[in-house]
Coordinates of N, CA and C in Angstrom, one line a residue:
Chain Z
D101 N 1.6 -25.4 28.7 CA 1.6 -24.9 27.3 C 1.2 -26.1 26.4
Q102 N 0.5 -25.7 25.3 CA 0.1 -26.7 24.4 C 1.2 -26.9 23.3
Q103 N 2.0 -27.9 23.4 CA 3.1 -28.1 22.5 C 2.7 -28.6 21.1
V104 N 1.5 -29.2 21.1 CA 1.0 -29.7 19.8 C -0.3 -29.1 19.6
K105 N -0.5 -28.4 18.5 CA -1.8 -27.7 18.3 C -2.4 -28.0 17.0
Q106 N -3.7 -28.3 17.0 CA -4.5 -28.4 15.8 C -5.5 -27.3 15.8
N107 N -5.2 -26.3 15.0 CA -5.9 -25.0 15.1 C -7.3 -25.1 14.5
S108 N -7.6 -26.1 13.7 CA -9.0 -26.2 13.1 C -9.7 -27.2 13.9
P109 N -10.8 -26.8 14.6 CA -11.6 -27.8 15.3 C -12.4 -28.7 14.4
S110 N -12.7 -28.2 13.2 CA -13.5 -28.9 12.3 C -13.1 -28.6 10.8
L111 N -13.5 -29.6 9.9 CA -13.2 -29.5 8.5 C -14.3 -30.2 7.8
S112 N -14.8 -29.6 6.7 CA -15.8 -30.3 6.0 C -15.4 -30.3 4.5
V113 N -15.5 -31.5 3.8 CA -15.1 -31.6 2.4 C -16.1 -32.5 1.7
Q114 N -16.0 -32.4 0.4 CA -16.9 -33.3 -0.4 C -16.2 -34.6 -0.7
E115 N -17.0 -35.6 -0.8 CA -16.5 -36.9 -1.2 C -15.7 -36.8 -2.5
G116 N -14.6 -37.5 -2.5 CA -13.7 -37.5 -3.7 C -12.7 -36.4 -3.8
R117 N -12.9 -35.4 -2.9 CA -11.9 -34.3 -2.9 C -10.8 -34.6 -1.9
I118 N -9.8 -33.7 -1.8 CA -8.7 -33.9 -0.9 C -9.1 -33.3 0.5
S119 N -8.7 -34.0 1.5 CA -8.8 -33.5 2.9 C -7.4 -33.2 3.4
I120 N -7.2 -32.0 3.9 CA -5.9 -31.6 4.5 C -6.1 -31.2 5.9
L121 N -5.5 -32.0 6.8 CA -5.5 -31.7 8.3 C -4.2 -31.2 8.7
N122 N -4.1 -30.2 9.5 CA -2.9 -29.5 9.9 C -2.6 -29.6 11.3
C123 N -1.3 -29.6 11.7 CA -0.8 -29.7 13.0 C 0.4 -28.9 13.2
D124 N 0.6 -28.1 14.2 CA 1.8 -27.3 14.5 C 2.3 -27.7 15.8
Y125 N 3.7 -27.7 15.9 CA 4.3 -28.0 17.2 C 5.3 -27.0 17.6
T126 N 5.7 -27.0 18.9 CA 6.6 -26.0 19.3 C 7.9 -26.6 19.8
N127 N 7.9 -27.9 20.2 CA 9.1 -28.5 20.8 C 10.0 -29.1 19.7
S128 N 11.2 -28.5 19.6 CA 12.1 -29.0 18.6 C 12.7 -30.3 18.9
M129 N 12.4 -30.9 20.1 CA 12.9 -32.2 20.5 C 12.0 -33.3 20.0
F130 N 10.9 -33.0 19.4 CA 10.0 -34.0 18.9 C 10.7 -34.7 17.7
D131 N 10.7 -36.1 17.7 CA 11.5 -36.7 16.6 C 10.6 -37.8 15.9
Y132 N 9.3 -37.9 16.4 CA 8.5 -38.9 15.7 C 7.0 -38.4 15.9
F133 N 6.3 -38.5 14.7 CA 5.0 -37.9 14.7 C 4.0 -39.0 14.2
L134 N 2.8 -38.9 14.8 CA 1.7 -39.9 14.4 C 0.4 -39.2 14.2
W135 N -0.4 -39.9 13.4 CA -1.8 -39.5 13.3 C -2.7 -40.6 13.7
Y136 N -3.8 -40.2 14.5 CA -4.7 -41.2 15.0 C -6.1 -40.7 14.5
K137 N -7.0 -41.7 14.3 CA -8.4 -41.5 13.9 C -9.3 -42.0 15.0
K138 N -10.3 -41.3 15.3 CA -11.2 -41.7 16.3 C -12.7 -41.6 15.9
Y139 N -13.4 -42.7 15.9 CA -14.9 -42.7 15.7 C -15.5 -42.5 17.0
P140 N -16.8 -42.0 17.0 CA -17.5 -41.9 18.3 C -17.7 -43.2 19.0
A141 N -17.5 -43.1 20.3 CA -17.7 -44.3 21.2 C -16.7 -45.4 21.0
E142 N -15.5 -45.0 20.3 CA -14.4 -46.0 20.2 C -13.1 -45.3 20.6
G143 N -12.1 -46.2 20.8 CA -10.8 -45.6 21.1 C -10.1 -45.2 19.8
P144 N -9.1 -44.3 20.0 CA -8.4 -43.8 18.8 C -7.6 -45.0 18.2
T145 N -7.5 -45.0 16.9 CA -6.7 -46.0 16.2 C -5.6 -45.4 15.4
F146 N -4.4 -46.0 15.4 CA -3.3 -45.5 14.7 C -3.5 -45.5 13.2
L147 N -3.1 -44.4 12.6 CA -3.3 -44.3 11.1 C -2.0 -44.3 10.4
I148 N -1.1 -43.4 10.7 CA 0.2 -43.3 9.9 C 1.2 -42.5 10.8
S149 N 2.4 -42.7 10.5 CA 3.5 -42.0 11.3 C 4.6 -41.5 10.4
I150 N 5.5 -40.7 10.9 CA 6.6 -40.2 10.2 C 7.7 -39.9 11.2
S151 N 8.9 -40.3 10.8 CA 10.1 -40.0 11.6 C 10.6 -38.6 11.2
S152 N 11.3 -37.9 12.1 CA 11.8 -36.6 11.8 C 12.9 -36.6 10.7
I153 N 13.4 -37.7 10.4 CA 14.5 -37.8 9.3 C 13.8 -37.8 7.9
K154 N 12.5 -37.9 7.9 CA 11.8 -37.9 6.6 C 11.0 -36.7 6.4
D155 N 10.5 -36.4 5.2 CA 9.6 -35.3 5.1 C 8.2 -35.7 4.5
K156 N 8.1 -37.0 4.2 CA 6.9 -37.5 3.6 C 6.8 -39.0 3.9
N157 N 5.6 -39.5 4.2 CA 5.3 -40.9 4.3 C 3.9 -41.2 3.7
E158 N 3.8 -42.2 2.9 CA 2.5 -42.5 2.2 C 2.0 -43.9 2.5
D159 N 0.7 -44.0 2.7 CA 0.1 -45.3 2.9 C -1.3 -45.3 2.3
G160 N -1.3 -45.8 1.1 CA -2.6 -45.8 0.4 C -3.1 -44.4 0.1
R161 N -4.3 -44.1 0.6 CA -4.9 -42.7 0.4 C -4.4 -41.7 1.4
F162 N -3.6 -42.1 2.3 CA -3.1 -41.2 3.4 C -1.6 -40.9 3.2
T163 N -1.3 -39.6 3.3 CA 0.1 -39.1 3.2 C 0.3 -38.1 4.3
V164 N 1.4 -38.3 5.0 CA 1.8 -37.3 6.0 C 3.0 -36.6 5.5
F165 N 3.0 -35.2 5.7 CA 4.1 -34.4 5.3 C 4.6 -33.7 6.6
L166 N 5.9 -33.6 6.6 CA 6.6 -33.0 7.8 C 7.5 -31.8 7.3
N167 N 7.3 -30.6 7.8 CA 8.1 -29.5 7.5 C 8.8 -29.1 8.8
K168 N 10.0 -29.5 9.0 CA 10.7 -29.3 10.3 C 11.0 -27.9 10.6
S169 N 11.4 -27.2 9.5 CA 11.8 -25.8 9.7 C 10.6 -24.9 10.2
A170 N 9.4 -25.3 9.7 CA 8.1 -24.6 10.1 C 7.5 -25.2 11.3
K171 N 8.0 -26.4 11.7 CA 7.4 -27.1 12.8 C 5.9 -27.4 12.5
H172 N 5.7 -28.0 11.3 CA 4.3 -28.2 10.8 C 4.2 -29.6 10.2
L173 N 3.1 -30.2 10.5 CA 2.8 -31.5 10.1 C 1.4 -31.5 9.4
S174 N 1.2 -32.2 8.3 CA -0.1 -32.3 7.7 C -0.4 -33.7 7.2
L175 N -1.7 -34.0 7.2 CA -2.2 -35.3 6.8 C -3.1 -35.0 5.6
H176 N -2.8 -35.6 4.4 CA -3.6 -35.5 3.2 C -4.4 -36.8 3.0
I177 N -5.6 -36.7 2.8 CA -6.5 -37.9 2.4 C -7.0 -37.7 1.0
V178 N -6.6 -38.6 0.1 CA -7.1 -38.4 -1.3 C -7.4 -39.8 -1.9
P179 N -8.6 -40.0 -2.4 CA -9.8 -39.2 -2.3 C -10.5 -39.4 -1.0
S180 N -11.1 -38.4 -0.5 CA -11.9 -38.5 0.8 C -13.1 -39.3 0.6
Q181 N -13.5 -40.1 1.6 CA -14.7 -41.0 1.5 C -15.5 -40.7 2.8
P182 N -16.8 -40.9 2.7 CA -17.7 -40.6 3.9 C -17.2 -41.4 5.1
G183 N -16.7 -42.6 4.9 CA -16.2 -43.4 6.1 C -15.0 -42.8 6.7
D184 N -14.4 -41.7 6.1 CA -13.2 -41.0 6.8 C -13.7 -40.0 7.8
S185 N -15.0 -39.8 7.9 CA -15.5 -38.8 8.8 C -15.2 -39.3 10.2
A186 N -14.5 -38.6 11.0 CA -14.0 -39.0 12.3 C -13.2 -37.8 12.9
V187 N -12.8 -37.9 14.1 CA -11.9 -37.0 14.7 C -10.5 -37.5 14.5
Y188 N -9.6 -36.6 14.0 CA -8.2 -36.9 13.8 C -7.3 -36.2 14.8
F189 N -6.4 -37.0 15.4 CA -5.5 -36.4 16.4 C -4.1 -36.5 15.8
C190 N -3.3 -35.5 15.9 CA -1.9 -35.6 15.7 C -1.2 -35.8 17.0
A191 N -0.1 -36.5 17.0 CA 0.7 -36.7 18.3 C 2.2 -36.7 17.9
A192 N 3.0 -36.4 19.0 CA 4.4 -36.3 18.8 C 5.1 -36.9 20.0
R193 N 6.3 -37.4 19.7 CA 7.2 -38.0 20.7 C 8.4 -37.2 20.9
P194 N 8.7 -36.7 22.1 CA 10.0 -36.1 22.3 C 11.1 -37.1 22.4
E195 N 12.2 -36.9 21.9 CA 13.2 -38.0 21.8 C 13.8 -38.4 23.1
T196 N 13.5 -37.7 24.2 CA 14.0 -38.1 25.5 C 12.9 -38.7 26.4
S197 N 11.8 -38.9 25.8 CA 10.6 -39.3 26.7 C 10.2 -40.8 26.6
G198 N 11.1 -41.6 26.0 CA 10.7 -43.0 25.8 C 9.6 -43.1 24.8
S199 N 8.4 -43.7 25.3 CA 7.3 -43.9 24.4 C 6.1 -42.9 24.6
R200 N 6.3 -42.0 25.5 CA 5.3 -41.0 25.8 C 5.0 -40.2 24.6
L201 N 3.7 -39.9 24.4 CA 3.2 -39.0 23.3 C 2.5 -37.8 23.8
T202 N 2.6 -36.7 23.1 CA 1.8 -35.5 23.3 C 0.8 -35.3 22.2
F203 N -0.4 -35.2 22.5 CA -1.5 -35.1 21.5 C -2.0 -33.7 21.3
G204 N -2.4 -33.5 20.1 CA -3.2 -32.2 19.8 C -4.6 -32.4 20.2
E205 N -5.4 -31.3 20.0 CA -6.8 -31.2 20.5 C -7.7 -32.0 19.6
G206 N -7.3 -32.3 18.4 CA -8.2 -33.0 17.4 C -8.9 -32.1 16.5
T207 N -9.2 -32.7 15.3 CA -10.0 -32.0 14.2 C -11.1 -32.9 13.8
Q208 N -12.3 -32.5 13.8 CA -13.4 -33.3 13.4 C -13.5 -33.1 11.8
L209 N -13.3 -34.2 11.1 CA -13.5 -34.2 9.7 C -14.8 -34.8 9.3
T210 N -15.5 -34.0 8.4 CA -16.8 -34.5 7.9 C -16.7 -34.6 6.4
V211 N -16.9 -35.8 5.8 CA -16.9 -35.9 4.4 C -18.3 -36.1 3.9
N212 N -18.8 -35.2 3.1 CA -20.2 -35.2 2.6 C -20.3 -35.9 1.3
P213 N -21.3 -36.8 1.2 CA -21.5 -37.6 0.0 C -21.9 -36.7 -1.2
Chain H
N249 N -7.0 -62.3 19.2 CA -6.5 -61.2 20.1 C -7.5 -60.2 20.4
A250 N -7.8 -59.9 21.7 CA -8.7 -58.9 22.0 C -8.1 -57.5 22.0
G251 N -6.8 -57.4 22.0 CA -6.1 -56.1 22.0 C -6.1 -55.5 23.4
V252 N -6.7 -54.3 23.5 CA -6.7 -53.6 24.8 C -8.2 -53.6 25.2
T253 N -8.5 -54.1 26.4 CA -9.9 -54.1 26.9 C -9.9 -53.3 28.2
Q254 N -11.1 -52.6 28.4 CA -11.3 -51.8 29.5 C -12.7 -52.1 30.1
T255 N -12.7 -52.1 31.4 CA -14.0 -52.2 32.1 C -14.1 -51.2 33.3
P256 N -15.2 -50.6 33.6 CA -16.5 -50.8 32.8 C -16.5 -49.9 31.6
K257 N -17.6 -50.0 30.8 CA -17.8 -49.1 29.7 C -18.4 -47.7 30.1
F258 N -19.2 -47.8 31.1 CA -19.9 -46.6 31.6 C -19.9 -46.7 33.2
Q259 N -19.9 -45.5 33.8 CA -20.0 -45.5 35.3 C -20.5 -44.1 35.7
V260 N -21.4 -44.1 36.7 CA -21.8 -42.9 37.3 C -21.5 -43.0 38.8
L261 N -20.8 -42.0 39.3 CA -20.4 -41.9 40.7 C -20.9 -40.7 41.3
K262 N -21.1 -40.7 42.6 CA -21.4 -39.5 43.4 C -20.0 -38.9 43.9
T263 N -20.0 -37.6 44.1 CA -18.8 -37.0 44.6 C -18.4 -37.7 45.9
G264 N -17.1 -38.0 46.0 CA -16.5 -38.6 47.1 C -16.4 -40.1 47.1
Q265 N -17.1 -40.7 46.1 CA -17.0 -42.2 46.0 C -15.7 -42.5 45.3
S266 N -15.3 -43.8 45.5 CA -14.1 -44.3 44.9 C -14.4 -45.4 43.8
M267 N -13.5 -45.6 42.9 CA -13.7 -46.7 42.0 C -12.4 -46.9 41.3
T268 N -12.3 -48.1 40.7 CA -11.1 -48.5 39.9 C -11.5 -48.9 38.5
L269 N -10.8 -48.3 37.5 CA -11.0 -48.6 36.1 C -9.9 -49.7 35.8
Q270 N -10.4 -50.7 35.1 CA -9.5 -51.8 34.8 C -9.1 -51.8 33.3
C271 N -7.9 -52.2 33.1 CA -7.3 -52.3 31.7 C -6.5 -53.5 31.6
A272 N -6.6 -54.2 30.5 CA -5.7 -55.3 30.2 C -5.4 -55.4 28.7
Q273 N -4.2 -55.8 28.4 CA -3.8 -56.0 27.0 C -3.1 -57.4 26.8
D274 N -3.4 -57.9 25.6 CA -2.9 -59.3 25.3 C -1.8 -59.2 24.2
M275 N -1.2 -58.1 24.0 CA -0.2 -58.0 22.9 C 1.2 -58.1 23.4
N276 N 1.4 -58.4 24.7 CA 2.7 -58.5 25.2 C 3.5 -57.2 25.2
H277 N 2.8 -56.1 25.3 CA 3.5 -54.8 25.2 C 4.1 -54.5 26.6
N278 N 5.2 -53.8 26.6 CA 5.8 -53.4 27.8 C 5.2 -52.2 28.5
S279 N 4.8 -51.2 27.6 CA 4.4 -49.9 28.1 C 2.8 -49.8 28.1
M280 N 2.3 -49.2 29.2 CA 0.8 -48.9 29.2 C 0.6 -47.5 29.7
Y281 N -0.6 -47.0 29.4 CA -0.9 -45.6 29.6 C -2.4 -45.4 30.0
W282 N -2.6 -44.4 30.8 CA -4.0 -43.9 31.0 C -4.1 -42.5 30.6
Y283 N -5.2 -42.2 29.8 CA -5.5 -40.9 29.3 C -6.9 -40.5 29.7
R284 N -7.1 -39.2 29.7 CA -8.5 -38.7 29.8 C -8.7 -37.8 28.6
Q285 N -9.9 -37.9 28.0 CA -10.3 -37.0 26.9 C -11.5 -36.1 27.3
D286 N -11.2 -34.8 27.1 CA -12.2 -33.8 27.4 C -12.4 -33.0 26.2
P287 N -13.6 -32.4 26.0 CA -13.9 -31.7 24.7 C -12.9 -30.5 24.5
G288 N -12.4 -30.5 23.3 CA -11.4 -29.4 23.0 C -10.1 -29.5 23.6
M289 N -9.8 -30.6 24.3 CA -8.5 -30.7 25.0 C -7.7 -31.9 24.6
G290 N -8.1 -32.6 23.6 CA -7.4 -33.8 23.1 C -7.3 -34.9 24.2
L291 N -6.2 -35.6 24.1 CA -5.9 -36.7 25.0 C -4.8 -36.2 26.0
R292 N -5.1 -36.3 27.2 CA -4.1 -35.9 28.2 C -3.6 -37.1 29.1
L293 N -2.3 -37.2 29.2 CA -1.8 -38.4 29.9 C -1.9 -38.2 31.4
I294 N -2.5 -39.2 32.0 CA -2.7 -39.2 33.5 C -1.5 -39.9 34.2
Y295 N -1.2 -41.1 33.8 CA -0.1 -41.9 34.3 C 0.3 -42.8 33.2
Y296 N 1.5 -43.3 33.3 CA 2.0 -44.3 32.4 C 2.9 -45.3 33.1
S297 N 3.1 -46.4 32.5 CA 4.0 -47.5 33.0 C 4.9 -47.9 31.9
A298 N 6.2 -47.6 32.0 CA 7.1 -48.0 30.9 C 7.4 -49.5 30.9
S299 N 7.3 -50.1 32.0 CA 7.5 -51.6 32.1 C 6.8 -52.1 33.4
E300 N 6.7 -53.4 33.5 CA 6.1 -54.0 34.7 C 6.9 -53.5 35.9
G301 N 6.2 -53.1 36.9 CA 6.9 -52.7 38.2 C 7.2 -51.2 38.2
T302 N 7.0 -50.4 37.1 CA 7.3 -49.0 37.2 C 6.1 -48.2 36.8
T303 N 5.8 -47.1 37.4 CA 4.8 -46.1 37.1 C 5.3 -44.7 37.2
D304 N 4.8 -43.8 36.4 CA 5.2 -42.4 36.4 C 4.0 -41.5 36.1
K305 N 4.1 -40.3 36.7 CA 3.1 -39.3 36.5 C 3.1 -38.8 35.1
G306 N 1.9 -38.5 34.6 CA 1.9 -37.8 33.3 C 1.5 -36.3 33.5
E307 N 0.7 -35.8 32.6 CA 0.4 -34.4 32.6 C -0.6 -34.0 33.7
V308 N -1.6 -34.9 34.0 CA -2.7 -34.5 34.9 C -2.9 -35.6 35.9
P309 N -2.0 -35.9 36.8 CA -2.1 -37.0 37.7 C -2.9 -36.8 39.0
N310 N -3.2 -35.5 39.3 CA -3.8 -35.2 40.6 C -5.2 -35.9 40.7
G311 N -5.4 -36.6 41.9 CA -6.7 -37.2 42.1 C -6.7 -38.7 41.6
Y312 N -5.6 -39.1 41.1 CA -5.6 -40.5 40.6 C -4.4 -41.3 41.1
N313 N -4.6 -42.6 41.2 CA -3.5 -43.5 41.5 C -3.5 -44.7 40.5
V314 N -2.4 -45.3 40.3 CA -2.4 -46.4 39.3 C -1.6 -47.6 40.0
S315 N -1.9 -48.8 39.4 CA -1.2 -50.0 39.8 C -0.9 -50.8 38.5
R316 N 0.4 -51.1 38.3 CA 0.7 -52.1 37.2 C 0.8 -53.4 37.9
L317 N -0.3 -54.2 37.8 CA -0.5 -55.4 38.5 C 0.5 -56.5 37.9
N318 N 0.7 -56.5 36.6 CA 1.6 -57.5 36.0 C 1.8 -56.9 34.6
K319 N 2.4 -57.6 33.7 CA 2.6 -57.1 32.4 C 1.4 -56.8 31.6
R320 N 0.3 -57.5 31.9 CA -0.9 -57.4 31.1 C -1.9 -56.3 31.6
E321 N -1.8 -56.0 32.9 CA -2.9 -55.2 33.5 C -2.4 -53.9 34.2
F322 N -3.2 -52.9 34.0 CA -2.8 -51.5 34.5 C -4.1 -50.9 34.9
S323 N -4.3 -50.7 36.2 CA -5.5 -50.1 36.7 C -5.4 -48.7 37.1
L324 N -6.5 -47.9 37.1 CA -6.5 -46.5 37.5 C -7.5 -46.4 38.6
R325 N -7.2 -45.8 39.7 CA -8.1 -45.6 40.8 C -8.3 -44.1 41.1
L326 N -9.6 -43.9 41.3 CA -10.1 -42.6 41.8 C -10.5 -42.8 43.3
E327 N -9.7 -42.2 44.2 CA -10.0 -42.4 45.6 C -11.2 -41.6 46.1
S328 N -11.4 -40.4 45.6 CA -12.5 -39.6 46.1 C -12.9 -38.8 44.9
A329 N -13.9 -39.3 44.1 CA -14.2 -38.7 42.8 C -14.8 -37.3 43.0
A330 N -14.4 -36.4 42.0 CA -14.9 -35.1 42.0 C -15.5 -34.8 40.6
P331 N -16.5 -33.8 40.5 CA -17.1 -33.6 39.2 C -16.1 -33.2 38.1
S332 N -15.0 -32.7 38.5 CA -13.9 -32.3 37.5 C -13.3 -33.6 36.8
Q333 N -13.6 -34.7 37.4 CA -13.1 -36.0 36.8 C -14.1 -36.6 35.9
T334 N -15.2 -36.0 35.6 CA -16.1 -36.4 34.6 C -15.4 -36.3 33.3
S335 N -15.3 -37.5 32.6 CA -14.5 -37.5 31.4 C -14.6 -38.9 30.7
V336 N -14.0 -39.0 29.6 CA -13.8 -40.4 29.0 C -12.4 -40.8 29.2
Y337 N -12.2 -42.0 29.7 CA -10.9 -42.5 30.1 C -10.5 -43.6 29.1
F338 N -9.3 -43.4 28.6 CA -8.7 -44.4 27.6 C -7.4 -45.0 28.2
C339 N -7.3 -46.3 28.1 CA -6.1 -47.0 28.4 C -5.4 -47.4 27.0
A340 N -4.1 -47.4 27.0 CA -3.4 -47.7 25.8 C -2.2 -48.6 26.2
S341 N -1.6 -49.2 25.2 CA -0.4 -50.0 25.4 C 0.5 -49.8 24.1
S342 N 1.8 -50.0 24.3 CA 2.7 -49.9 23.1 C 3.9 -50.8 23.3
L343 N 4.4 -51.2 22.2 CA 5.7 -51.9 22.2 C 6.8 -50.9 21.9
R344 N 6.5 -50.0 20.9 CA 7.5 -49.0 20.6 C 6.7 -47.6 20.6
Y345 N 6.6 -46.9 19.5 CA 6.0 -45.6 19.6 C 4.5 -45.6 19.3
E346 N 4.0 -46.6 18.5 CA 2.6 -46.6 18.1 C 1.8 -47.2 19.3
Q347 N 0.9 -46.4 19.8 CA 0.1 -46.8 21.0 C -1.3 -47.4 20.5
Y348 N -1.7 -48.4 21.1 CA -3.0 -49.1 20.8 C -4.0 -48.8 21.9
F349 N -5.1 -48.3 21.6 CA -6.1 -47.9 22.6 C -7.2 -48.9 22.8
G350 N -7.7 -48.8 24.1 CA -9.0 -49.5 24.4 C -10.2 -48.7 24.0
P351 N -11.4 -49.3 24.2 CA -12.6 -48.6 23.7 C -13.1 -47.4 24.6
G352 N -12.5 -47.3 25.8 CA -12.8 -46.2 26.7 C -13.8 -46.5 27.8
T353 N -13.8 -45.7 28.8 CA -14.8 -45.7 29.9 C -15.3 -44.3 30.1
R354 N -16.6 -44.2 29.9 CA -17.3 -42.9 30.1 C -17.7 -42.8 31.6
L355 N -17.1 -41.8 32.3 CA -17.3 -41.6 33.7 C -18.0 -40.3 34.0
T356 N -19.1 -40.4 34.7 CA -19.8 -39.1 35.1 C -19.8 -39.1 36.6
V357 N -19.3 -37.9 37.2 CA -19.3 -37.7 38.6 C -20.3 -36.6 39.0
T358 N -21.3 -37.0 39.7 CA -22.4 -36.0 40.0 C -22.2 -35.4 41.4

């Protein structure tokens, strides 16, 4: 079963506008969530994370929101830039699993100039 | 610091051939991982090593073996390659929860 789901395979936004990427999860034992960004022919790179004891974490243009009751995670990018065009993966850590992560399928973000 | 390095970058195998994918990290991380990425399926964990001397199966271990040679190196072996193992393989390492990935190996099995 897919415990972490990104239901939108792709998203297209205009430069300067907000990008919102969504992620849903089913396992209530997840206690730490991460977003990764991946350019073609490169490995994923860590972007931002949030612990389950928080509902928001911000780093520059990137903000992650966590709604535990809805089991929903979102990444906001404001303002979006063409260099943000990449595949974004959300990931989650179950509290009993050490450092293992479960990844979503990814969302391809395209930011148009 | 090179971070996480992987060799080779590309490989083409015939069905039944064997090969080993190499991974090394210079960040003194305890944990290392092997993933495969397939279209529409995200990153799926093949094997991981929580610390030197230990290895455990992940979500999709069938057809693979691993060796944690020392703290720096973690290799993935395909004993008898199958077309279903055509994929992009990523190695990663972590000290805590944030994992750092290598550039990947694109493997094609014909």
